[in-house]
N, CA and C atoms as an extended XYZ file, in Angstrom:
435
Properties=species:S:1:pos:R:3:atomname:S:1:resname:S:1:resid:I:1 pbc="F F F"
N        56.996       59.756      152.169 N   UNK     1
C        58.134       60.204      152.963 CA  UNK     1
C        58.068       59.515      154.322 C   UNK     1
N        58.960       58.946      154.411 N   UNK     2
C        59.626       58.096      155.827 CA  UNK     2
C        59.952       58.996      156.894 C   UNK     2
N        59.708       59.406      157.901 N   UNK     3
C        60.656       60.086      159.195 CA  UNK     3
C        60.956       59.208      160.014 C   UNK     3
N        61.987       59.087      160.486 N   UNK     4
C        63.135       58.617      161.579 CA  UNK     4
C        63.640       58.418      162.344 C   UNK     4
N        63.948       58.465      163.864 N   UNK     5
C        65.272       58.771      164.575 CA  UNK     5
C        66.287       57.562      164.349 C   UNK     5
N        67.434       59.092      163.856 N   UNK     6
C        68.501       57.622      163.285 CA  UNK     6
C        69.942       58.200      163.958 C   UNK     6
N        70.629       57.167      163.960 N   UNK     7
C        72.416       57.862      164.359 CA  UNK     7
C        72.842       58.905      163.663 C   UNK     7
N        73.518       59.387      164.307 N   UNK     8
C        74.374       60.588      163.441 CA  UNK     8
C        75.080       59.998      161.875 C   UNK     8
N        75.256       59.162      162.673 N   UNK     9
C        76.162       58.787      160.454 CA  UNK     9
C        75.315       58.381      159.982 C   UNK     9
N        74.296       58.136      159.758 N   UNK    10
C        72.838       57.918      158.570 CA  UNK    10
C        72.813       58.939      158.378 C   UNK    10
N        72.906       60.254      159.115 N   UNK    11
C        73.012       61.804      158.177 CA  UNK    11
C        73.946       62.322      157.903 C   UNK    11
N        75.139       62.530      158.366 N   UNK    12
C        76.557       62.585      158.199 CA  UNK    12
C        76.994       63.063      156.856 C   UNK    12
N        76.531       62.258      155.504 N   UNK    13
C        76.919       62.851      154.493 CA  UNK    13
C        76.046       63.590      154.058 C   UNK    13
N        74.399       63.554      154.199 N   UNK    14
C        73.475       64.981      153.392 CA  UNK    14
C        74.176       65.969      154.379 C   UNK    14
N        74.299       65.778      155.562 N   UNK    15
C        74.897       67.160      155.983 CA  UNK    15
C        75.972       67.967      155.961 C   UNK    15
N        77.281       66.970      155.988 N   UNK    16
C        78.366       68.151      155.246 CA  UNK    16
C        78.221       68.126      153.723 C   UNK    16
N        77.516       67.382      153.139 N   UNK    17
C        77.479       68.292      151.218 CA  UNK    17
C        76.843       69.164      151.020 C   UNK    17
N        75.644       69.485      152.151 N   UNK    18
C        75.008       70.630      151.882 CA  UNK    18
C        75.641       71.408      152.728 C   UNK    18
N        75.627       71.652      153.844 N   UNK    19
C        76.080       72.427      154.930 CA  UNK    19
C        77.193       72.937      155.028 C   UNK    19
N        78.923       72.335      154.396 N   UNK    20
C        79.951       72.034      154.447 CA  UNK    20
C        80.495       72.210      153.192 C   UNK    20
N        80.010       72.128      151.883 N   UNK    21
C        80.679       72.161      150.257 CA  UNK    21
C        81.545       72.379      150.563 C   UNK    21
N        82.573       71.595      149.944 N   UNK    22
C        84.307       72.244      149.699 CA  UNK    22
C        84.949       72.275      151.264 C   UNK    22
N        84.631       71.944      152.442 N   UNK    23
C        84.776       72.232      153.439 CA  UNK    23
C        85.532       71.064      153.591 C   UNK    23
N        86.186       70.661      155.028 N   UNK    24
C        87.022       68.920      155.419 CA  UNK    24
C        85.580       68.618      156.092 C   UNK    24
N        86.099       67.447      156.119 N   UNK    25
C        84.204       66.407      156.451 CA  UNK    25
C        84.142       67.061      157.875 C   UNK    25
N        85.466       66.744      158.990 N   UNK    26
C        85.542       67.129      160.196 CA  UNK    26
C        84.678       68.723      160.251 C   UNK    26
N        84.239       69.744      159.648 N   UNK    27
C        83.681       70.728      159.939 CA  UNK    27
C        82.286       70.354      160.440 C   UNK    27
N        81.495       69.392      159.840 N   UNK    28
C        80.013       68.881      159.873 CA  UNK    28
C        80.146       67.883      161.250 C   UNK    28
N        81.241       68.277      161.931 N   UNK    29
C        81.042       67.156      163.452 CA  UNK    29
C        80.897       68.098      164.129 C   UNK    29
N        79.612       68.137      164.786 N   UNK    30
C        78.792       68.647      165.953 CA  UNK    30
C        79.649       67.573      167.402 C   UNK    30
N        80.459       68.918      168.314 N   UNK    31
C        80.304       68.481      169.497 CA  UNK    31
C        79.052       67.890      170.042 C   UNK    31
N        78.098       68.550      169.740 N   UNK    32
C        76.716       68.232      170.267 CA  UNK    32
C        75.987       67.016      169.909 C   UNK    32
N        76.386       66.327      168.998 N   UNK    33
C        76.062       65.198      168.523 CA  UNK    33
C        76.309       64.231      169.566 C   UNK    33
N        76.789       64.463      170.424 N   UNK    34
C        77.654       62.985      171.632 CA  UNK    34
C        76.852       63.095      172.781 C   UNK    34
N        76.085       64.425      172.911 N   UNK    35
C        75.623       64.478      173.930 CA  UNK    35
C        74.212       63.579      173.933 C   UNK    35
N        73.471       63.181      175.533 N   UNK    36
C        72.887       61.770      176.233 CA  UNK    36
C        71.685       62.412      175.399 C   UNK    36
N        70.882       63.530      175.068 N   UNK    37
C        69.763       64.155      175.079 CA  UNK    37
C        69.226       64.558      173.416 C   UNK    37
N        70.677       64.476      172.602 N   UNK    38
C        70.664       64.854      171.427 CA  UNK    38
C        70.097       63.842      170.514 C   UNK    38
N        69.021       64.473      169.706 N   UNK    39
C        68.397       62.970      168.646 CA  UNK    39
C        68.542       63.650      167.367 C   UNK    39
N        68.883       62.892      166.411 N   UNK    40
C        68.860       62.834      164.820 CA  UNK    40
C        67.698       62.197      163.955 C   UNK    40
N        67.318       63.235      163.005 N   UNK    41
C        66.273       62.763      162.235 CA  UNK    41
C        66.317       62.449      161.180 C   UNK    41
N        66.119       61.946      160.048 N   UNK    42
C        66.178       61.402      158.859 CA  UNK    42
C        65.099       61.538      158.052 C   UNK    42
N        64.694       61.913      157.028 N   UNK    43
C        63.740       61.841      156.327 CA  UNK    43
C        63.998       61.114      154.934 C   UNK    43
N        63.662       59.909      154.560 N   UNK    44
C        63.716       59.249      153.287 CA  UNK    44
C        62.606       59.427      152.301 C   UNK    44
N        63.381       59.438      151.107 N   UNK    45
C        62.442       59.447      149.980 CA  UNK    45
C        62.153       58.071      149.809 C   UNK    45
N        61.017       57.642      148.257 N   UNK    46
C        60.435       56.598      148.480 CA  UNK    46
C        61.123       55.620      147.593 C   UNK    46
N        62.556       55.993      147.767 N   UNK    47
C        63.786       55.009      147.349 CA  UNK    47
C        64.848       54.428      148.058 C   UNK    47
N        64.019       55.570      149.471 N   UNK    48
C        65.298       54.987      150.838 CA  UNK    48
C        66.316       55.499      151.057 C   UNK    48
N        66.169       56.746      150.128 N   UNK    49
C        67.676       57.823      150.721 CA  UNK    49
C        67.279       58.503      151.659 C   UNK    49
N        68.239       59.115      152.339 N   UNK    50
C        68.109       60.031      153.095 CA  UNK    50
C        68.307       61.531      152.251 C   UNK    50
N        66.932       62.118      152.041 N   UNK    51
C        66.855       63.512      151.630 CA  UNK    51
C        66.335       64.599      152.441 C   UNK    51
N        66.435       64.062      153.705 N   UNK    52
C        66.715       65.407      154.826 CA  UNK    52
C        66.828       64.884      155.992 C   UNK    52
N        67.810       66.100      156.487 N   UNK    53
C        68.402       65.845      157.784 CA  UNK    53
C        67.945       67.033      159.320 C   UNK    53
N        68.197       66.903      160.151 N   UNK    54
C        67.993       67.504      161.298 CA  UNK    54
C        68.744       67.092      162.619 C   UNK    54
N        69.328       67.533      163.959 N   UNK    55
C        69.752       67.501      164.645 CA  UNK    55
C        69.636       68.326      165.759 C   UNK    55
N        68.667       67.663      166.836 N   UNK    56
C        68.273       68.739      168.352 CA  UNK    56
C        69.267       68.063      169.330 C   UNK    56
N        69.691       69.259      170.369 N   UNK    57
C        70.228       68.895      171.441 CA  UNK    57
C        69.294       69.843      172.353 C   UNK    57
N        69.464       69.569      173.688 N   UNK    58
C        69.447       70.710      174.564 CA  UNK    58
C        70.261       71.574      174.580 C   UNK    58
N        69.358       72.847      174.568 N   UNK    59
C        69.860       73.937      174.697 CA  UNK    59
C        69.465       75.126      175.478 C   UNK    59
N        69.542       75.524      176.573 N   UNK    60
C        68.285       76.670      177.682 CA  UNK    60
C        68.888       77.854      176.445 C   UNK    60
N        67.310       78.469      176.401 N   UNK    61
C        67.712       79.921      175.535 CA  UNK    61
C        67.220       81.047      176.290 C   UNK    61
N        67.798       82.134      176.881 N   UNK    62
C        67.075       83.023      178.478 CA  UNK    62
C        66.154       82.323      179.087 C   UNK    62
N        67.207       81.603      179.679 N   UNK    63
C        66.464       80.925      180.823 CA  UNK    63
C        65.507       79.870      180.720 C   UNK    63
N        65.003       79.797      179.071 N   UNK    64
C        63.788       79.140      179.072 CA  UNK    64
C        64.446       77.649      178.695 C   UNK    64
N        63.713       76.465      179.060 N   UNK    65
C        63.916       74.983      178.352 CA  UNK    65
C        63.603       75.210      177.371 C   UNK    65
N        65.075       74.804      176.706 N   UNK    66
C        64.783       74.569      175.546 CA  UNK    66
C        65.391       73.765      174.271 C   UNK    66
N        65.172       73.629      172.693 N   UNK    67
C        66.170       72.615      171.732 CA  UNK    67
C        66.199       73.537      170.743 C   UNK    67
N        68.093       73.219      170.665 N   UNK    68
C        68.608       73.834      169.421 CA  UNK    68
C        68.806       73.012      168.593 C   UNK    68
N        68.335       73.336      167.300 N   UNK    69
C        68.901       72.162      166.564 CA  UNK    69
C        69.680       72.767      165.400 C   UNK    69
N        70.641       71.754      164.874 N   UNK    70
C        71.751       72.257      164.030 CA  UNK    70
C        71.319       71.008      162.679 C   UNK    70
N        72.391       71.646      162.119 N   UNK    71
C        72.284       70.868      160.370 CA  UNK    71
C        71.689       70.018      159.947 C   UNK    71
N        70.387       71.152      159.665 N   UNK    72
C        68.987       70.890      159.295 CA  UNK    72
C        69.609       70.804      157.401 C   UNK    72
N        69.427       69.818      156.794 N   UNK    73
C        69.669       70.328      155.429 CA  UNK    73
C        68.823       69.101      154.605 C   UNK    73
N        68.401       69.384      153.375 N   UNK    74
C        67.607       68.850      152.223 CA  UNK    74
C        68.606       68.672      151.063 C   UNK    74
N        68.560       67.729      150.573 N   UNK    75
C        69.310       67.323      149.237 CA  UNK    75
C        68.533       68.167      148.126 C   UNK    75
N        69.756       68.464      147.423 N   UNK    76
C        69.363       69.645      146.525 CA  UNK    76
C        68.273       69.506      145.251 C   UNK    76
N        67.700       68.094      145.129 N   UNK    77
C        67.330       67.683      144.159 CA  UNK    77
C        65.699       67.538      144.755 C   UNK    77
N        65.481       67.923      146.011 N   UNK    78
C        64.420       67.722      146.403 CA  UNK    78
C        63.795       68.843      147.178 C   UNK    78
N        64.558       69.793      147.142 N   UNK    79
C        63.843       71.192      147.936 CA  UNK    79
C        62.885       71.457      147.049 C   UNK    79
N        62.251       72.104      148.006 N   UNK    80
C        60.767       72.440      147.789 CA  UNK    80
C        59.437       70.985      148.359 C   UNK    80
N        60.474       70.251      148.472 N   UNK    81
C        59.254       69.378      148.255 CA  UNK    81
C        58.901       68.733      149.864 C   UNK    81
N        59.211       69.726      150.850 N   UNK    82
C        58.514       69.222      151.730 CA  UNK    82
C        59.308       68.236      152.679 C   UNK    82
N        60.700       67.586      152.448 N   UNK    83
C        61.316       67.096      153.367 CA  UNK    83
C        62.281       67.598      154.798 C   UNK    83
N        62.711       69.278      154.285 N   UNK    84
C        63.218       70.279      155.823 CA  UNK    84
C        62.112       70.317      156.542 C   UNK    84
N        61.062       70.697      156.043 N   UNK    85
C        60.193       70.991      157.008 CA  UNK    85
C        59.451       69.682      157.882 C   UNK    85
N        59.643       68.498      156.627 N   UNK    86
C        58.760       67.696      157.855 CA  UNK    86
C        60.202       66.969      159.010 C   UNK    86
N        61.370       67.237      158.737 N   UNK    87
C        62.440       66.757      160.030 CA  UNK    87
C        62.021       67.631      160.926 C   UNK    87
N        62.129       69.390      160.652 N   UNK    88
C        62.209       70.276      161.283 CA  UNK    88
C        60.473       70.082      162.153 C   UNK    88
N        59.240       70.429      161.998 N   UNK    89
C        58.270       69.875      162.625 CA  UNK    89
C        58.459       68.368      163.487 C   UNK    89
N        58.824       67.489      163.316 N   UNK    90
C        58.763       66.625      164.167 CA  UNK    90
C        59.689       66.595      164.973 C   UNK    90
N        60.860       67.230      164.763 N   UNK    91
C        62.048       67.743      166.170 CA  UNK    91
C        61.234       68.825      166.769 C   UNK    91
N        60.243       69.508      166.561 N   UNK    92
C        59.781       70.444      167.023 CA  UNK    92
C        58.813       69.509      168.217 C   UNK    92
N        58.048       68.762      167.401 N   UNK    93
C        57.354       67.695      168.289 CA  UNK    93
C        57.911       67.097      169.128 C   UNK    93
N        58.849       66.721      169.015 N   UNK    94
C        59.774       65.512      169.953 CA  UNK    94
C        60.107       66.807      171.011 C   UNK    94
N        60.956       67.291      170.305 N   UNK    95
C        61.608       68.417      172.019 CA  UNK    95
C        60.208       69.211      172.749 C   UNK    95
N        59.352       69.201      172.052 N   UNK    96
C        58.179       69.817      172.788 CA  UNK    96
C        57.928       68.455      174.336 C   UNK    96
N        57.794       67.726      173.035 N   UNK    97
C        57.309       66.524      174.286 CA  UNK    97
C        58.563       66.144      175.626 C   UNK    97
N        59.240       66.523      175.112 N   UNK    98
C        60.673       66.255      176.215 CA  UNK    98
C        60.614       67.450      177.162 C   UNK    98
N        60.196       69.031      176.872 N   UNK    99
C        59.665       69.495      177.894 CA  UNK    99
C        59.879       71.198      177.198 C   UNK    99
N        60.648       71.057      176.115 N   UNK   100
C        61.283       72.298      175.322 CA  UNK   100
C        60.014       73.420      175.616 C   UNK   100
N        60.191       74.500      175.829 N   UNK   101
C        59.015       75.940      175.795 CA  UNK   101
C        59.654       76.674      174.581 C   UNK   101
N        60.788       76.725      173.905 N   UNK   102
C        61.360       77.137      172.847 CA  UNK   102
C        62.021       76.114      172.273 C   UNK   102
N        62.120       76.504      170.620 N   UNK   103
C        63.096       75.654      169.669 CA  UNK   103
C        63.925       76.947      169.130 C   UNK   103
N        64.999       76.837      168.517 N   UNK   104
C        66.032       77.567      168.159 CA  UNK   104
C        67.299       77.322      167.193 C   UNK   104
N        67.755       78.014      166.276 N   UNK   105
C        68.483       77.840      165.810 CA  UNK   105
C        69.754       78.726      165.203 C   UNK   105
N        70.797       79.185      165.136 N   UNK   106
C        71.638       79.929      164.354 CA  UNK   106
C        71.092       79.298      162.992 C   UNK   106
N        70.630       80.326      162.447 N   UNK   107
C        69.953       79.965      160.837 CA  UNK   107
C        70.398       81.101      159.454 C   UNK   107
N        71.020       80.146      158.591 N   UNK   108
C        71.150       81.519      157.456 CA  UNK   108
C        70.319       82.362      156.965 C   UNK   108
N        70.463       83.234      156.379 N   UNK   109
C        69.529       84.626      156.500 CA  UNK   109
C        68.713       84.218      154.520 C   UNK   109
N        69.598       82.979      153.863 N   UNK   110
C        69.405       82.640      152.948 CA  UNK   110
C        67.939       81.925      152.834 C   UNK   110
N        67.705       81.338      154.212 N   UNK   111
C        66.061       80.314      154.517 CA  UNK   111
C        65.536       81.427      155.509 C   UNK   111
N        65.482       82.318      155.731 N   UNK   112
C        64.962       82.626      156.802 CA  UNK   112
C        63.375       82.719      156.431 C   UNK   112
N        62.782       82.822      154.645 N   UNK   113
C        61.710       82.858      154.455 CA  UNK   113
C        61.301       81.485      154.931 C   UNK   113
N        61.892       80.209      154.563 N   UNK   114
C        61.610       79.204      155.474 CA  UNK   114
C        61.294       78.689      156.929 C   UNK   114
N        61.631       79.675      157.071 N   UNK   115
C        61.643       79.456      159.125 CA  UNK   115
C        60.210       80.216      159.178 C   UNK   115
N        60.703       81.376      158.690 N   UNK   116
C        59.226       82.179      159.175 CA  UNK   116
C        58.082       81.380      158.466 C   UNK   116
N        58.180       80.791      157.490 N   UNK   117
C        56.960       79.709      157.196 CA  UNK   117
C        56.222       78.945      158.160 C   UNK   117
N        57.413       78.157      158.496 N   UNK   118
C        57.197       77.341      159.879 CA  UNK   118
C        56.360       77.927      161.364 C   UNK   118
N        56.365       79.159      161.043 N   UNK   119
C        56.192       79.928      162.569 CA  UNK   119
C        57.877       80.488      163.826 C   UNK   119
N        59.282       80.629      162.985 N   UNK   120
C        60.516       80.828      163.601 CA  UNK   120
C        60.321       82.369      163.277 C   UNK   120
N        60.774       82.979      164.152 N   UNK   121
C        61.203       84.486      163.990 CA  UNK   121
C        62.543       84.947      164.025 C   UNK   121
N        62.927       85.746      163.173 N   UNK   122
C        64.718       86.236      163.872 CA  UNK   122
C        64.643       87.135      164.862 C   UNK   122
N        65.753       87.076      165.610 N   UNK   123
C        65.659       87.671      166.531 CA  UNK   123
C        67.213       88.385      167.010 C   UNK   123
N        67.617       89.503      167.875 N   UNK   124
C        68.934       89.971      167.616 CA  UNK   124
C        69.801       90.226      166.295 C   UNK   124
N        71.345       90.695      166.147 N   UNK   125
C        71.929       90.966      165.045 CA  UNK   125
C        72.269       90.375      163.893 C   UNK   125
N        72.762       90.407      163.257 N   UNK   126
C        72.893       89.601      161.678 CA  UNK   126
C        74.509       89.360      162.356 C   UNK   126
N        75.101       87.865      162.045 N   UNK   127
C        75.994       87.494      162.522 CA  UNK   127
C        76.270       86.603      161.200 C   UNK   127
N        78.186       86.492      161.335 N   UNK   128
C        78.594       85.415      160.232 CA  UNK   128
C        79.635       84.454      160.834 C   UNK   128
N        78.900       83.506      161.334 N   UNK   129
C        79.847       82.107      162.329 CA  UNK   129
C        80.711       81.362      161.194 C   UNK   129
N        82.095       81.014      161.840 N   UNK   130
C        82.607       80.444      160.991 CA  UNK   130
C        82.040       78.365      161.411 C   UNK   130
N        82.339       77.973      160.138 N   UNK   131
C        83.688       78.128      159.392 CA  UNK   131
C        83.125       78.605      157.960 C   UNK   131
N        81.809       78.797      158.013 N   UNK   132
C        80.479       79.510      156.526 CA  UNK   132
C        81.134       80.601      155.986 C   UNK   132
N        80.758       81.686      156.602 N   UNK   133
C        80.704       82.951      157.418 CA  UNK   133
C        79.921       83.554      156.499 C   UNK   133
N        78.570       82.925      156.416 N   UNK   134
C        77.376       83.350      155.780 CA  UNK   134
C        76.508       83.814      156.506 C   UNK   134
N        75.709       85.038      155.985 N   UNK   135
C        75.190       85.606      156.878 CA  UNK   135
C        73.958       85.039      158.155 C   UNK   135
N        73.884       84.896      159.195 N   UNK   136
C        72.958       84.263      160.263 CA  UNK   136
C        71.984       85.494      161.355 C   UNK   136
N        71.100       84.540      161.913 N   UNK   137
C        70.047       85.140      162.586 CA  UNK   137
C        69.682       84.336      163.224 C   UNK   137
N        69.907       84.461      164.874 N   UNK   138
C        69.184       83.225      165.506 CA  UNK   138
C        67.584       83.223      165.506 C   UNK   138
N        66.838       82.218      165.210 N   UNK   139
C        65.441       82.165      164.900 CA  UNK   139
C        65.002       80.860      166.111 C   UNK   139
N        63.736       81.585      166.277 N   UNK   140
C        62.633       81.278      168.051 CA  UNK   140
C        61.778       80.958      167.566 C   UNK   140
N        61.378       79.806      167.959 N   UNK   141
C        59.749       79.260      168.023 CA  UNK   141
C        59.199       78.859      169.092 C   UNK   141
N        58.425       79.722      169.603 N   UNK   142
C        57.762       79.262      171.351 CA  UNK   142
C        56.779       78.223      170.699 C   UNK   142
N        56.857       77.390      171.555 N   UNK   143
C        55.706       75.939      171.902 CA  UNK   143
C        54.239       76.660      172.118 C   UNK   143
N        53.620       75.919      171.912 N   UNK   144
C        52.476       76.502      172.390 CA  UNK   144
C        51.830       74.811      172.794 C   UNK   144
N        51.016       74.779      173.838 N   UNK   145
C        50.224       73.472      174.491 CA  UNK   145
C        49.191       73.408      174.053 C   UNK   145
């Protein structure tokens, strides 16, 4: 497995087919994608696709520095095997090193056994953001030095 930092359209399509099904492509465009601070990750299999994606921006969460990252997703033919988690860990790395004390995410309540794998906790109410409106939980991971 390959990791990355790549442009937004090298992930563009794992992320609205997973993230987006049945949706217009325009739903999977992150305002946040344009911003100076925001990096994209890529994870390739050992054929050179892209079978997972990730996306941090800045984001302060109470007060603290910190990175949110959005449409984190794995091609369906390869979950389990270890490619969410290694985008998601090395955006964890990268925004650590940029100065992040928290990482964060609006996350479906569908992975949340995934997050808490990682070391993410939920935190506050069960919420359903459109344009999904599947159930969510924002999930915290303090840095540690």
């Amino acid at each position: 497995m390959r990791i990355e930092h790549v442009p937004v359209e090298e992930i563009f399509d794992l992320r609205w087919s997973v993230l987006r099904e049945g949706l217009p492509r325009e739903t999977a465009v992150y305002s946040d994608d344009a911003l100076p601070d925001t990096f994209h990750l890529a994870a390739y299999d050992p054929d050179g696709r892209v079978a997972g994606c990730v996306s941090f921006f800045p984001d302060e969460l109470d007060g603290a520095p910190a990175y949110r990252f959005r449409g984190m997703a794995s091609a369906p033919d390869v979950r389990g095997q270890g490619y969410g988690a290694a985008v998601l860990r090395a955006g964890i790395a990268e925004a650590a090193a940029r100065g992040a004390d928290l990482i964060w995410c609006n996350g479906r309540t569908s992975a949340q056994d995934f997050y808490e794998h990682l070391g993410f906790a939920p935190t506050g109410d069960l919420f359903h953001p459109a344009p999904t409106h599947t159930p969510h939980y924002v999930f915290t991971y303090k840095v540690t030095r």
